[in-house]
Coordinates of C-alpha atoms and ligand atoms in Angstrom, one line a residue:
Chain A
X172 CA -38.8 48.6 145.7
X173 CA -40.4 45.5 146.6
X174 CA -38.9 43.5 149.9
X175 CA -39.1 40.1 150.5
X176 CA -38.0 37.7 153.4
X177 CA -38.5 34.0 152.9
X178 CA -38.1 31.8 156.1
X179 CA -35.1 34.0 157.1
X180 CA -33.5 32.9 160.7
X181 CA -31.4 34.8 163.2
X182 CA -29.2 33.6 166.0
X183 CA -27.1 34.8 168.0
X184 CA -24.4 33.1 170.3
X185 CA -23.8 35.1 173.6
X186 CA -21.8 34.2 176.2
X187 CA -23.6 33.5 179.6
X188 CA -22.8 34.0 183.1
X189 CA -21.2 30.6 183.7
X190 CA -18.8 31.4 180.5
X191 CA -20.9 29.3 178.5
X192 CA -21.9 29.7 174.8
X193 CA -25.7 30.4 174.4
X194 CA -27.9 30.4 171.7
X195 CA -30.3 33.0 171.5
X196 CA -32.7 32.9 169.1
X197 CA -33.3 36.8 167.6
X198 CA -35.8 36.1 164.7
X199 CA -37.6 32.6 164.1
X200 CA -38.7 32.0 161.0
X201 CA -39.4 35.3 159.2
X202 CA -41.4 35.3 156.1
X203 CA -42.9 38.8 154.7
X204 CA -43.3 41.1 151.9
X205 CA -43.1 44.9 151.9
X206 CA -44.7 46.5 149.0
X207 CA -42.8 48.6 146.7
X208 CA -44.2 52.3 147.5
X209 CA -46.3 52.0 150.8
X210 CA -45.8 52.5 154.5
X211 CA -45.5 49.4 156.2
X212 CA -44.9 49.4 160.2
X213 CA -43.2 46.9 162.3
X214 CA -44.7 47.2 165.8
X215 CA -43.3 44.9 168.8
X216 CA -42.7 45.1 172.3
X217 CA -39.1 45.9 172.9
X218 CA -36.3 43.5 172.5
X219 CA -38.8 41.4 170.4
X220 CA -36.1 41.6 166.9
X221 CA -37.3 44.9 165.4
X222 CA -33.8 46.1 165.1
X223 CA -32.3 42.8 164.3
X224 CA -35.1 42.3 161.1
X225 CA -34.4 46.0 159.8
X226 CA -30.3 45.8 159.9
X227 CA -30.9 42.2 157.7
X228 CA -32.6 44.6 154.9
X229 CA -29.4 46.8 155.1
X230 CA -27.4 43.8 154.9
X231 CA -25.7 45.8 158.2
X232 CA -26.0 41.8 159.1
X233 CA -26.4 38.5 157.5
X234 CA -29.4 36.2 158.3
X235 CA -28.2 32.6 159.0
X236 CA -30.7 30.8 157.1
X237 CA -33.2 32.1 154.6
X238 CA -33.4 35.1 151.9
X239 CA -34.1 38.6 151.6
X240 CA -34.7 39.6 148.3
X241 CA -35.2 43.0 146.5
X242 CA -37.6 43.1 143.5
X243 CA -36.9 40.0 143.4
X244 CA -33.0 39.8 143.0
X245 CA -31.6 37.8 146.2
X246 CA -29.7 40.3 148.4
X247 CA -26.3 38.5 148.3
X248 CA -25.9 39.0 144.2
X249 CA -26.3 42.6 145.0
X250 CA -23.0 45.1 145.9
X251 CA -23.5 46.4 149.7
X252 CA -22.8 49.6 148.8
X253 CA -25.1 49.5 145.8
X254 CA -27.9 48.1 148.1
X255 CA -27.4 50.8 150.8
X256 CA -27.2 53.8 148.5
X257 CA -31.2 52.7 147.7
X258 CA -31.9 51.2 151.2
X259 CA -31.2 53.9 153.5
X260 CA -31.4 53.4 157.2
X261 CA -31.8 55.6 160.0
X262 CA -30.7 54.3 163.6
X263 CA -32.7 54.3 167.0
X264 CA -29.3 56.4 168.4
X265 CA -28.5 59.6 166.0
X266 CA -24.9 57.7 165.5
X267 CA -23.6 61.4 163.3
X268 CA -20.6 61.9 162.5
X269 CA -18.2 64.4 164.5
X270 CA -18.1 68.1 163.2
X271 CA -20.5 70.4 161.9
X272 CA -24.3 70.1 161.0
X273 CA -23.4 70.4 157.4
X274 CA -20.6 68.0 157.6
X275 CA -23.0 65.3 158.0
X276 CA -25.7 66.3 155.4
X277 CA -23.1 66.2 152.8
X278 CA -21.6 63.1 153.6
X279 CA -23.6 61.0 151.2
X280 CA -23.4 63.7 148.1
X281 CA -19.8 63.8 148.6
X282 CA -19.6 59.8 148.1
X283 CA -21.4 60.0 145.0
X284 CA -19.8 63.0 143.6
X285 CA -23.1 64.7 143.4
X286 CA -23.3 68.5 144.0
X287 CA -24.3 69.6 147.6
X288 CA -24.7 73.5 148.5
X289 CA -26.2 75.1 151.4
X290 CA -29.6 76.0 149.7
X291 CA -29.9 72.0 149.9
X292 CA -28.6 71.3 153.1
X293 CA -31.1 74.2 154.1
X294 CA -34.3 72.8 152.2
X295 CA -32.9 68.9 154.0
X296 CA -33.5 70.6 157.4
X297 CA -36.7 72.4 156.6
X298 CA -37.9 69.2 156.0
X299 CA -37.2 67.7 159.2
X300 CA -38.3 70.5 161.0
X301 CA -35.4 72.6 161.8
X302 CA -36.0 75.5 160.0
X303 CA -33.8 77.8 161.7
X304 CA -30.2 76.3 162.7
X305 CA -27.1 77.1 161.6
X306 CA -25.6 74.5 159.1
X307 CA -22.1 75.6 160.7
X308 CA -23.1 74.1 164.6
X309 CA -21.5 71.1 166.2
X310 CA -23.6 68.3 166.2
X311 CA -22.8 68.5 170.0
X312 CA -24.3 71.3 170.6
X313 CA -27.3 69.8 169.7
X314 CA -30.2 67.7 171.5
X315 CA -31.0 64.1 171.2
X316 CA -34.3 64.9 169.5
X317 CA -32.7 67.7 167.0
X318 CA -29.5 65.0 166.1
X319 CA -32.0 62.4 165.4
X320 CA -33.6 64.7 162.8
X321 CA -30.2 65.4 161.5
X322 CA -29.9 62.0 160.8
X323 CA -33.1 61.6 159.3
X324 CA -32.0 64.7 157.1
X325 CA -28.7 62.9 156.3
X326 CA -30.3 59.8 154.6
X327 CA -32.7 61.7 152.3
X328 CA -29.6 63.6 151.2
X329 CA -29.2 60.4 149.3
X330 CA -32.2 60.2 147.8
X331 CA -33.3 56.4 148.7
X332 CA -36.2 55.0 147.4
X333 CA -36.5 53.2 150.5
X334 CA -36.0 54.7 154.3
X335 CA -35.7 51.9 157.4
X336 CA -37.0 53.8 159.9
X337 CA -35.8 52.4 163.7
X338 CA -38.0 54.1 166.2
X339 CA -37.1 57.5 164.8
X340 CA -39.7 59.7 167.2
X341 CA -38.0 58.0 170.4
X342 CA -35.7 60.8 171.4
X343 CA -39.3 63.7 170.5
X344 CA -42.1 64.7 172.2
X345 CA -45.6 63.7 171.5
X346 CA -46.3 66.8 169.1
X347 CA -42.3 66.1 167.6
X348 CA -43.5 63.1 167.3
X349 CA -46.3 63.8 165.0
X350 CA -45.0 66.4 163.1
X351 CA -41.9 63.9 162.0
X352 CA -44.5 60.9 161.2
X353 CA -46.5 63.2 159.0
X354 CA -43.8 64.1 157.5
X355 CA -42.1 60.8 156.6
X356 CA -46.2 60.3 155.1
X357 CA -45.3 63.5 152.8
X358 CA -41.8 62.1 152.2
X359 CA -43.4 58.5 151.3
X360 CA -46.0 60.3 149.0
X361 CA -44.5 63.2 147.5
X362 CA -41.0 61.9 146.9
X363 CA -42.3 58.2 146.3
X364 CA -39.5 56.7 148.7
X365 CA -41.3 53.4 150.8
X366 CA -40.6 53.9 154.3
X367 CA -40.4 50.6 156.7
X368 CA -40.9 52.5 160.1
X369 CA -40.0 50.2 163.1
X370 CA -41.2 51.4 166.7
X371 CA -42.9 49.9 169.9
X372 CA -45.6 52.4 169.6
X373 CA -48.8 51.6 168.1
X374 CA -50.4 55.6 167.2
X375 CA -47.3 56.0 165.4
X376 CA -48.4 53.2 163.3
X377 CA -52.2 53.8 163.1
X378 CA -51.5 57.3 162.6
X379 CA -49.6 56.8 159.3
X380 CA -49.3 53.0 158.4
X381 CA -51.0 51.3 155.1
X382 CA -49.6 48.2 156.4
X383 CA -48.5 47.0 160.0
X384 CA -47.4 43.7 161.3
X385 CA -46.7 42.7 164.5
X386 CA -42.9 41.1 166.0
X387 CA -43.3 39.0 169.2
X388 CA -40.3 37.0 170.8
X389 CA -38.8 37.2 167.2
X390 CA -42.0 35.9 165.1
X391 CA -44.3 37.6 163.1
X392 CA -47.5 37.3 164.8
X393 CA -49.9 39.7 162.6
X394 CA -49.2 40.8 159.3
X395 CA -52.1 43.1 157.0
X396 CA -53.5 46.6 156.1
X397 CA -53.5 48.9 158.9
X398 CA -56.9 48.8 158.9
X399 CA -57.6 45.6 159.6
X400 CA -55.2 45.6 162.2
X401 CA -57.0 47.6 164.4
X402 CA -60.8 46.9 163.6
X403 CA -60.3 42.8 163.2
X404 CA -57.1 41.3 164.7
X405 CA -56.7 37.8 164.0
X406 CA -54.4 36.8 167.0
X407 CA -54.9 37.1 170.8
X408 CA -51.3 38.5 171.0
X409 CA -52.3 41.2 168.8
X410 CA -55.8 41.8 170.6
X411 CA -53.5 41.9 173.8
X412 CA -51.0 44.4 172.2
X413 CA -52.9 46.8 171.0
X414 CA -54.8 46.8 174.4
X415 CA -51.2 47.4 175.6
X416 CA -50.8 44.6 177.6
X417 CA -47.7 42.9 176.1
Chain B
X106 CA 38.1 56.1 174.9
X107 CA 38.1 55.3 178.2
X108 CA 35.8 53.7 180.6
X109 CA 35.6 52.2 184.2
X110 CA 34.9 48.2 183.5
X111 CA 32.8 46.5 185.8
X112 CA 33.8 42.7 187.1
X113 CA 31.5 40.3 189.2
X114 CA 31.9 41.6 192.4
X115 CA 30.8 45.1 191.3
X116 CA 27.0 43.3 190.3
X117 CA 27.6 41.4 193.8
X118 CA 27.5 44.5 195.1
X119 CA 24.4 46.3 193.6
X120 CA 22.6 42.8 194.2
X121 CA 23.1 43.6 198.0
X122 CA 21.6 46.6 197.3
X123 CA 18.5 45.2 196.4
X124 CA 18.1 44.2 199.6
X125 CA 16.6 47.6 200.5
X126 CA 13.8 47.7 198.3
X127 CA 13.3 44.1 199.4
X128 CA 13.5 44.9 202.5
X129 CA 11.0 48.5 202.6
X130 CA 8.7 46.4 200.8
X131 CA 8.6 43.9 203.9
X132 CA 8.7 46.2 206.6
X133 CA 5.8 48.7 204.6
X134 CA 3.6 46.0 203.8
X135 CA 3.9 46.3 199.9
X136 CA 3.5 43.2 199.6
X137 CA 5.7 43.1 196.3
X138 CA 9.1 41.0 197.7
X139 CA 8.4 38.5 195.4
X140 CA 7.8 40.8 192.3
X141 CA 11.3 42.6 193.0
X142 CA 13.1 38.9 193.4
X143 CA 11.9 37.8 190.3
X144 CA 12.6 40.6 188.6
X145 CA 15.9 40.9 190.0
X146 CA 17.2 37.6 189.0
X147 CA 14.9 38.0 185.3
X148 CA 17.1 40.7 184.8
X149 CA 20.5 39.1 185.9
X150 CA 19.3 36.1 183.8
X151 CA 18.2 37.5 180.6
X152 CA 20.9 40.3 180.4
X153 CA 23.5 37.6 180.9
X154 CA 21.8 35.5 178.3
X155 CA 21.8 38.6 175.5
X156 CA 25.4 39.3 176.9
X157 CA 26.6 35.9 175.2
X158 CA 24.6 35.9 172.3
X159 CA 25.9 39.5 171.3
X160 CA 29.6 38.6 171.7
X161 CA 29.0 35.5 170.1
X162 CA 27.4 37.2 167.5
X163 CA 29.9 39.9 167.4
X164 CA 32.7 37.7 166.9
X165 CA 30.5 36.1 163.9
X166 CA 30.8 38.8 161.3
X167 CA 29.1 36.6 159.1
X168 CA 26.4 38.8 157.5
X169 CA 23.5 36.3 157.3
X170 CA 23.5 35.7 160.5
X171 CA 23.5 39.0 162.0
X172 CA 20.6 39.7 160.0
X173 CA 18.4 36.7 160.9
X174 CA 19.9 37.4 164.7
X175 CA 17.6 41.2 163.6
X176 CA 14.7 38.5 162.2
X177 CA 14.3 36.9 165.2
X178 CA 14.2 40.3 167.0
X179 CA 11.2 41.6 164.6
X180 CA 8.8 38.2 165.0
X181 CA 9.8 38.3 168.8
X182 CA 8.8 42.5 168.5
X183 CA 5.4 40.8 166.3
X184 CA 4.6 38.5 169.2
X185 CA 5.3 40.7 172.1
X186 CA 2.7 43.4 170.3
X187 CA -0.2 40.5 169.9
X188 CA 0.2 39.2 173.0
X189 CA -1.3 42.2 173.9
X190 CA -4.3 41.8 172.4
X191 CA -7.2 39.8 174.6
X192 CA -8.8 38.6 171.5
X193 CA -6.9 36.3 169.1
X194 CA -7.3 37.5 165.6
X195 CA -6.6 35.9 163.1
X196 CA -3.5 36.6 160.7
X197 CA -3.1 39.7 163.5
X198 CA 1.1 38.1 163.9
X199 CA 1.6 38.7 160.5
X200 CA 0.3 41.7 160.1
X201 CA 1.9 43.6 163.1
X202 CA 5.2 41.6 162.4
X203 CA 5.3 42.7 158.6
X204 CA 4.3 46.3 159.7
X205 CA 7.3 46.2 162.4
X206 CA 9.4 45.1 159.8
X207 CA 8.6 47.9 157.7
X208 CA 8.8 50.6 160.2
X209 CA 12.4 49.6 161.2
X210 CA 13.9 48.4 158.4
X211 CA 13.6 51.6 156.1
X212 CA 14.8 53.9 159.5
X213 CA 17.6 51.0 159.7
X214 CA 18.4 51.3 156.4
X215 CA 18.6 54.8 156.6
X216 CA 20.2 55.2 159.4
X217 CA 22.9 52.3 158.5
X218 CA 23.6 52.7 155.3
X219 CA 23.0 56.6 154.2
X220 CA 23.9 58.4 157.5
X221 CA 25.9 56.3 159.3
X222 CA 27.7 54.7 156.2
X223 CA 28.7 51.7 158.4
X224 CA 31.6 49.7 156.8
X225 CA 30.4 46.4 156.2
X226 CA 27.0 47.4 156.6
X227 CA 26.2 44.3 158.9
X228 CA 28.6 45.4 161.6
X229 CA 26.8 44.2 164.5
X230 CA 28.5 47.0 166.7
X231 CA 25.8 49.1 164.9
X232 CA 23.6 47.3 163.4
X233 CA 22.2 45.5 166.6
X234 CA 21.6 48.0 169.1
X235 CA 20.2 50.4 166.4
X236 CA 17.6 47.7 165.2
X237 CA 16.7 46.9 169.0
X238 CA 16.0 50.4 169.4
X239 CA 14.3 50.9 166.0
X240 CA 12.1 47.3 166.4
X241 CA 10.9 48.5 170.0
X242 CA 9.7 51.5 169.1
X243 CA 8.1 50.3 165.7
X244 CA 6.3 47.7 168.0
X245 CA 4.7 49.5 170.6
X246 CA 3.3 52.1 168.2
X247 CA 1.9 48.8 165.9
X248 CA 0.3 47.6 169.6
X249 CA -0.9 50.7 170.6
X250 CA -2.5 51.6 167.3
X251 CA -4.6 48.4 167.4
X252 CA -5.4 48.9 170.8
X253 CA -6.6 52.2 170.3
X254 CA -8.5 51.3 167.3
X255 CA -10.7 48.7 168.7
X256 CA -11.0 50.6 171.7
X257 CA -12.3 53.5 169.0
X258 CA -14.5 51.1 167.5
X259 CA -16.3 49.7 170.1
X260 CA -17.1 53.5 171.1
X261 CA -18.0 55.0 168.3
X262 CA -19.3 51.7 166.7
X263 CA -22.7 53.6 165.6
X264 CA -20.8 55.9 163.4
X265 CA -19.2 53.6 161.3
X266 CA -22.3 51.5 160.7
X267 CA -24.4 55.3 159.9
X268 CA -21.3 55.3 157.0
X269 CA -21.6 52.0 156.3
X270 CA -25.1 52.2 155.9
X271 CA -25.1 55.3 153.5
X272 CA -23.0 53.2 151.1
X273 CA -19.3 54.3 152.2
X274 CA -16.6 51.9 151.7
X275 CA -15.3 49.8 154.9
X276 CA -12.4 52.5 155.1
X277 CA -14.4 55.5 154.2
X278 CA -16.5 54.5 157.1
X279 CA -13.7 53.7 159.9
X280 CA -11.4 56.4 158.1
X281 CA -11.7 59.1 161.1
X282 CA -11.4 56.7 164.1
X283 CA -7.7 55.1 161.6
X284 CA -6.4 58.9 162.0
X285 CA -7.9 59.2 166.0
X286 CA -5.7 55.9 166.3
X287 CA -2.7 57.1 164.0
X288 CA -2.5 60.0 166.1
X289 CA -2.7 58.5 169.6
X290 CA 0.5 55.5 168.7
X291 CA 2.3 58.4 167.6
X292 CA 2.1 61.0 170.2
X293 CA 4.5 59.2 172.8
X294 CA 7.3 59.4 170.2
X295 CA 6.6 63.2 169.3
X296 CA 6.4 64.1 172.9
X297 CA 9.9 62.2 173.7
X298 CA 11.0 64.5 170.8
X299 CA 9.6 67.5 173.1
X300 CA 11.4 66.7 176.2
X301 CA 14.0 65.0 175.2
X302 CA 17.5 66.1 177.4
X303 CA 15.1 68.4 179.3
X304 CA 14.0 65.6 181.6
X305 CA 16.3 62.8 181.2
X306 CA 19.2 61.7 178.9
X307 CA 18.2 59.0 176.6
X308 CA 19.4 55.8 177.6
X309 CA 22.0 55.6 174.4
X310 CA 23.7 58.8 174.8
X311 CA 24.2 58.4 178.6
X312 CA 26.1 55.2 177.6
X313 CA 28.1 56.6 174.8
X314 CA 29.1 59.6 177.2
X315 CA 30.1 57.2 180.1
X316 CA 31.8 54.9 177.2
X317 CA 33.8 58.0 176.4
X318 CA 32.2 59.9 173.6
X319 CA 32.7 63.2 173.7
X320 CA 28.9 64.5 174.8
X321 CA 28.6 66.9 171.5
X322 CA 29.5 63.6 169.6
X323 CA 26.9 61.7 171.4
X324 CA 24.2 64.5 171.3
X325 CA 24.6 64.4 167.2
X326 CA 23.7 60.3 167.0
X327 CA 20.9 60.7 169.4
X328 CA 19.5 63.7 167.5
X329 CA 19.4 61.3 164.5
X330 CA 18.3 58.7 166.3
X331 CA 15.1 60.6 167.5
X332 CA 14.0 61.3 164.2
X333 CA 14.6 57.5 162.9
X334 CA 13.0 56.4 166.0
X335 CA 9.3 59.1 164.9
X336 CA 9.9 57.2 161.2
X337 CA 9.8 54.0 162.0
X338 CA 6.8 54.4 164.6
X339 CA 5.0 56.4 162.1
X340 CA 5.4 54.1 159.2
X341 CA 5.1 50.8 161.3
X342 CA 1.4 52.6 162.7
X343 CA 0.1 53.3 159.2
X344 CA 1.0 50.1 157.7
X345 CA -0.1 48.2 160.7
X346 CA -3.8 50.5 160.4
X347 CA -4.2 50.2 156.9
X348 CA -3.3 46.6 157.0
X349 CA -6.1 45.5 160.0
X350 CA -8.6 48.0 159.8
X351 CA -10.1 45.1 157.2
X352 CA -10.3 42.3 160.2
X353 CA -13.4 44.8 161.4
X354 CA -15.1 43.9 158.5
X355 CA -16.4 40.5 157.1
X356 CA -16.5 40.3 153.6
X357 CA -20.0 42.2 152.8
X358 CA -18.8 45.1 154.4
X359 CA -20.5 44.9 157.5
X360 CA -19.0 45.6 160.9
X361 CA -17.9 42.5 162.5
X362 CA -19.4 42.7 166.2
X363 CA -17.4 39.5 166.8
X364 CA -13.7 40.6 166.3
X365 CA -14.5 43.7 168.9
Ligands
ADP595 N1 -25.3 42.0 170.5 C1 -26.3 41.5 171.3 N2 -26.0 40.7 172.4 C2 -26.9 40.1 173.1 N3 -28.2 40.2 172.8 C3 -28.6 40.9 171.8 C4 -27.7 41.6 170.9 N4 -28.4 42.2 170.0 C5 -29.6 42.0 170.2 N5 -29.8 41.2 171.3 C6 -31.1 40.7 171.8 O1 -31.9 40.4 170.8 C7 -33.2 40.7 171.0 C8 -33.8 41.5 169.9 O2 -33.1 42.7 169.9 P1 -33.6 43.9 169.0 O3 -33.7 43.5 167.6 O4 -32.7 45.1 169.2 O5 -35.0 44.3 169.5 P2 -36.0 45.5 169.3 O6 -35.4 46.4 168.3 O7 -37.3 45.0 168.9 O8 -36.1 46.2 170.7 C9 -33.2 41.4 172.4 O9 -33.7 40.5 173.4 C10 -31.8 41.8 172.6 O10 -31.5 41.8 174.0
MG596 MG1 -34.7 48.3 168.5

């Protein structure tokens, strides 16, 4: 599925110490297109919009000016629960459901009616790495870096063809880490699902990424291949970033 | 029937007694003399107030007016439950009063017209006090289901937007936190059901039994009572749930961050 955002703004009015209505300005001017079957990164500093631009995609919010289209049918003509079913989205915080492992694997094949046994929930969790737990455990029994993977596991039950991907390896370990990147690069390959993978960490981009571009202060400051990222960035804010200096 | 009938001097008397708790709070450094004044003449003021209207009302026995006398006690039930509420919402009034309404009015009409089988069915004697009681409890189970399902909300706001975002409904997505909130309204009134007469005499039979009812009498109507008292708060906390659960939400199904 192809993803574009034309001129898309986001505000945000918070209320300041003084009791005052404030403006702040989220993401300024947004203009990008994912293609329809890659991996495309959004790296940025934190608190530079990454979460803000991925939950416009899920239509989880509402841009105040602009549009966000999907092969090219503008996101408002399309049902949210129609759009979500295809764009899935998987938070920075686990955010499961209370109850059991399985419980929260099934969730999604229970809304659409489709069949869900425990031979799938069990292939769902090899997948992500946990090849060994019990479907039947309490998702609080479980640690931050094993719930996250749970959630992971929980979109694919709905087979998207496209995954948002916010900071997903921040609750892992280095070698975690890795193992759940190369596996969303199987996931994107094998299962042809596009992945937009948000995180503040540049190997986890140049590690799997075909595309990357850069968030700063809620602009896009560097958008192209991967490649080209690295080897010949056109901005001094990227130069500076991916000396990790920002 | 017979009972002991109290004249001015009598509430002359108990006002002197307030004097002690004035005066404790005084001597102990509460600090609360003027809280207890207030409330003392509050009390004397709006009791004398409801005093009037009721005989007035009472010596009525028209029946339209008794029932919008039991009209203005639900929007005043509606109001007292949103003024609760530290963010306005709007259309919140009408939905708590409507759920109120509900609640009471098929407990009332219960109570009223199939058990009871009050003769005209407007007799104020009965229908007042019972739609006081029924309206009170119907409102603080609609106020403290809303309260307890923003407070839900806000805490567990990441679950609902997970839901959301794997394509459940609004209320498939806030469905476990409408039950958490279901459940916590109602409790109170179950509970009373648990220790009812073990701890205290409701407040109704200990005045039928000093009016004279014979106490077997007066146990009967408070049994009833209890069980048209867990109606009315259960069906004024579903329909006040099912009915705002949808101000969370704007209209693409996305979690409102501004209503919370
Ligand atoms: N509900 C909110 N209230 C106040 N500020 C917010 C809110 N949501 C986001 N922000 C601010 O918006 C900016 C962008 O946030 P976010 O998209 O979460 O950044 P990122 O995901 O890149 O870390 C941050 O400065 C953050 O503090
Ligand atoms: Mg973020």
């Amino acid at each position: 599925m192809k993803i574009t955002i034309q001129n898309v703004w986001k505000t945000k009015s918070i209320e300041a110490d003084n009791g005052k209505l404030r403006e702040l300005k989220l993401l300024s001017d947004i203009n990008i297109e994912f293609c329809g079957s890659c991996i495309q990164a959004i790296l940025g500093p934190s608190g530079s919009g990454k979460t803000t631009l991925l939950r416009l995609i899920n239509k989880l919010d509402s841009p105040d000016k602009g549009h966000i289209l999907i092969d090219d049918v503008p996101i408002n003509s399309i049902p949210p629960r129609q759009l979500r079913k295809d764009i899935g989205m998987v938070f920075q915080v686990p955010a499961l459901f209370r109850g059991t492992i399985f419980n929260n694997l099934s969730f999604g094949p229970i809304l659409y009616k489709k069949e869900f046994n425990t031979e799938q929930a069990k292939r769902l969790l090899k997948i992500v790495g946990l090849n060994d737990i019990d479907l039947s455990r309490d998702i609080d029994s479980l640690s931050v870096g094993q719930q996250q993977r749970i959630s992971f596991a929980r979109s694919l039950a709905n087979e998207p063809r496209v995954l948002l991907l916010d900071e997903p390896t921040s609750a892992l370990d280095p070698s975690a880490a890795n193992n759940l990147l190369d596996l969303i690069k199987k996931i994107n390959k094998e299962m042809g699902v596009s992945i937009i993978l948000v995180s503040h960490i540049m190997e986890h981009a140049q590690r799997i990424a075909d595309f990357i571009c850069l968030l700063v202060e809620g602009r896009i400051v560097e958008n192209g291949t991967a490649s080209s990222f690295f080897k010949q960035p056109q901005t001094g804010i990227a130069q500076k970033f991916i000396r990790g200096e920002l | 029937m017979e009972f002991i009938s109290l004249d001015y001097y009598d509430v002359l008397f108990a006002l002197f007694l307030i004097l002690i708790p004035i005066g404790i709070s005084f001597k102990v450094r509460l600090g609360i003399e003027k809280e207890i004044l207030i409330g003392t003449v509050r009390t004397f003021i709006q009791l004398m107030i409801i005093g009037y209207i009721l005989k007035y009302i009472f010596d009525l026995k028209t029946w339209y007016f008794i029932l919008l006398m039991v009209l203005i006690m639900a929007v005043v039930a509606g109001y007292n439950a949103v003024k609760r509420q530290k963010r306005k919402i709007p259309g919140l009034f009408s939905i708590v009063t409507i759920s109120i309404f509900l609640g009471s009015g098929i407990a009332m009409i219960t109570l009223i017209a199939l058990i009871l089988k009050v003769e005209p069915w407007y007799k104020p004697q009965y229908l007042i006090p019972v739609s006081g009681m029924m309206l009170a409890s119907a409102m603080n189970g609609a106020a403290l289901a809303i309260d307890r399902l923003m407070g839900e909300t806000k805490n567990r706001r990441w679950e609902i937007e997970a839901a959301l975002a794997l394509g459940a409904s609004p209320f498939k997505s806030i469905n476990p936190l409408l039950r958490e909130a279901a459940r916590a309204a109602m409790m109170p009134t179950i509970n009373a059901m648990m220790i009812v007469g073990i701890v205290q005499l409701p407040g109704m039979m200990s005045g039928q039994i000093i009016g004279g009812v014979e106490p077997v009498q007066s146990v009967r109507y408070q049994i009833v009572i209890m069980y048209m008292l867990t109606t009315s708060v259960t069906i004024s906390c579903i329909s006040v749930l099912f009915l705002f659960y949808r101000k969370l939400f704007t209209k693409d199904e996305q979690l409102d961050l501004d209503v919370l």
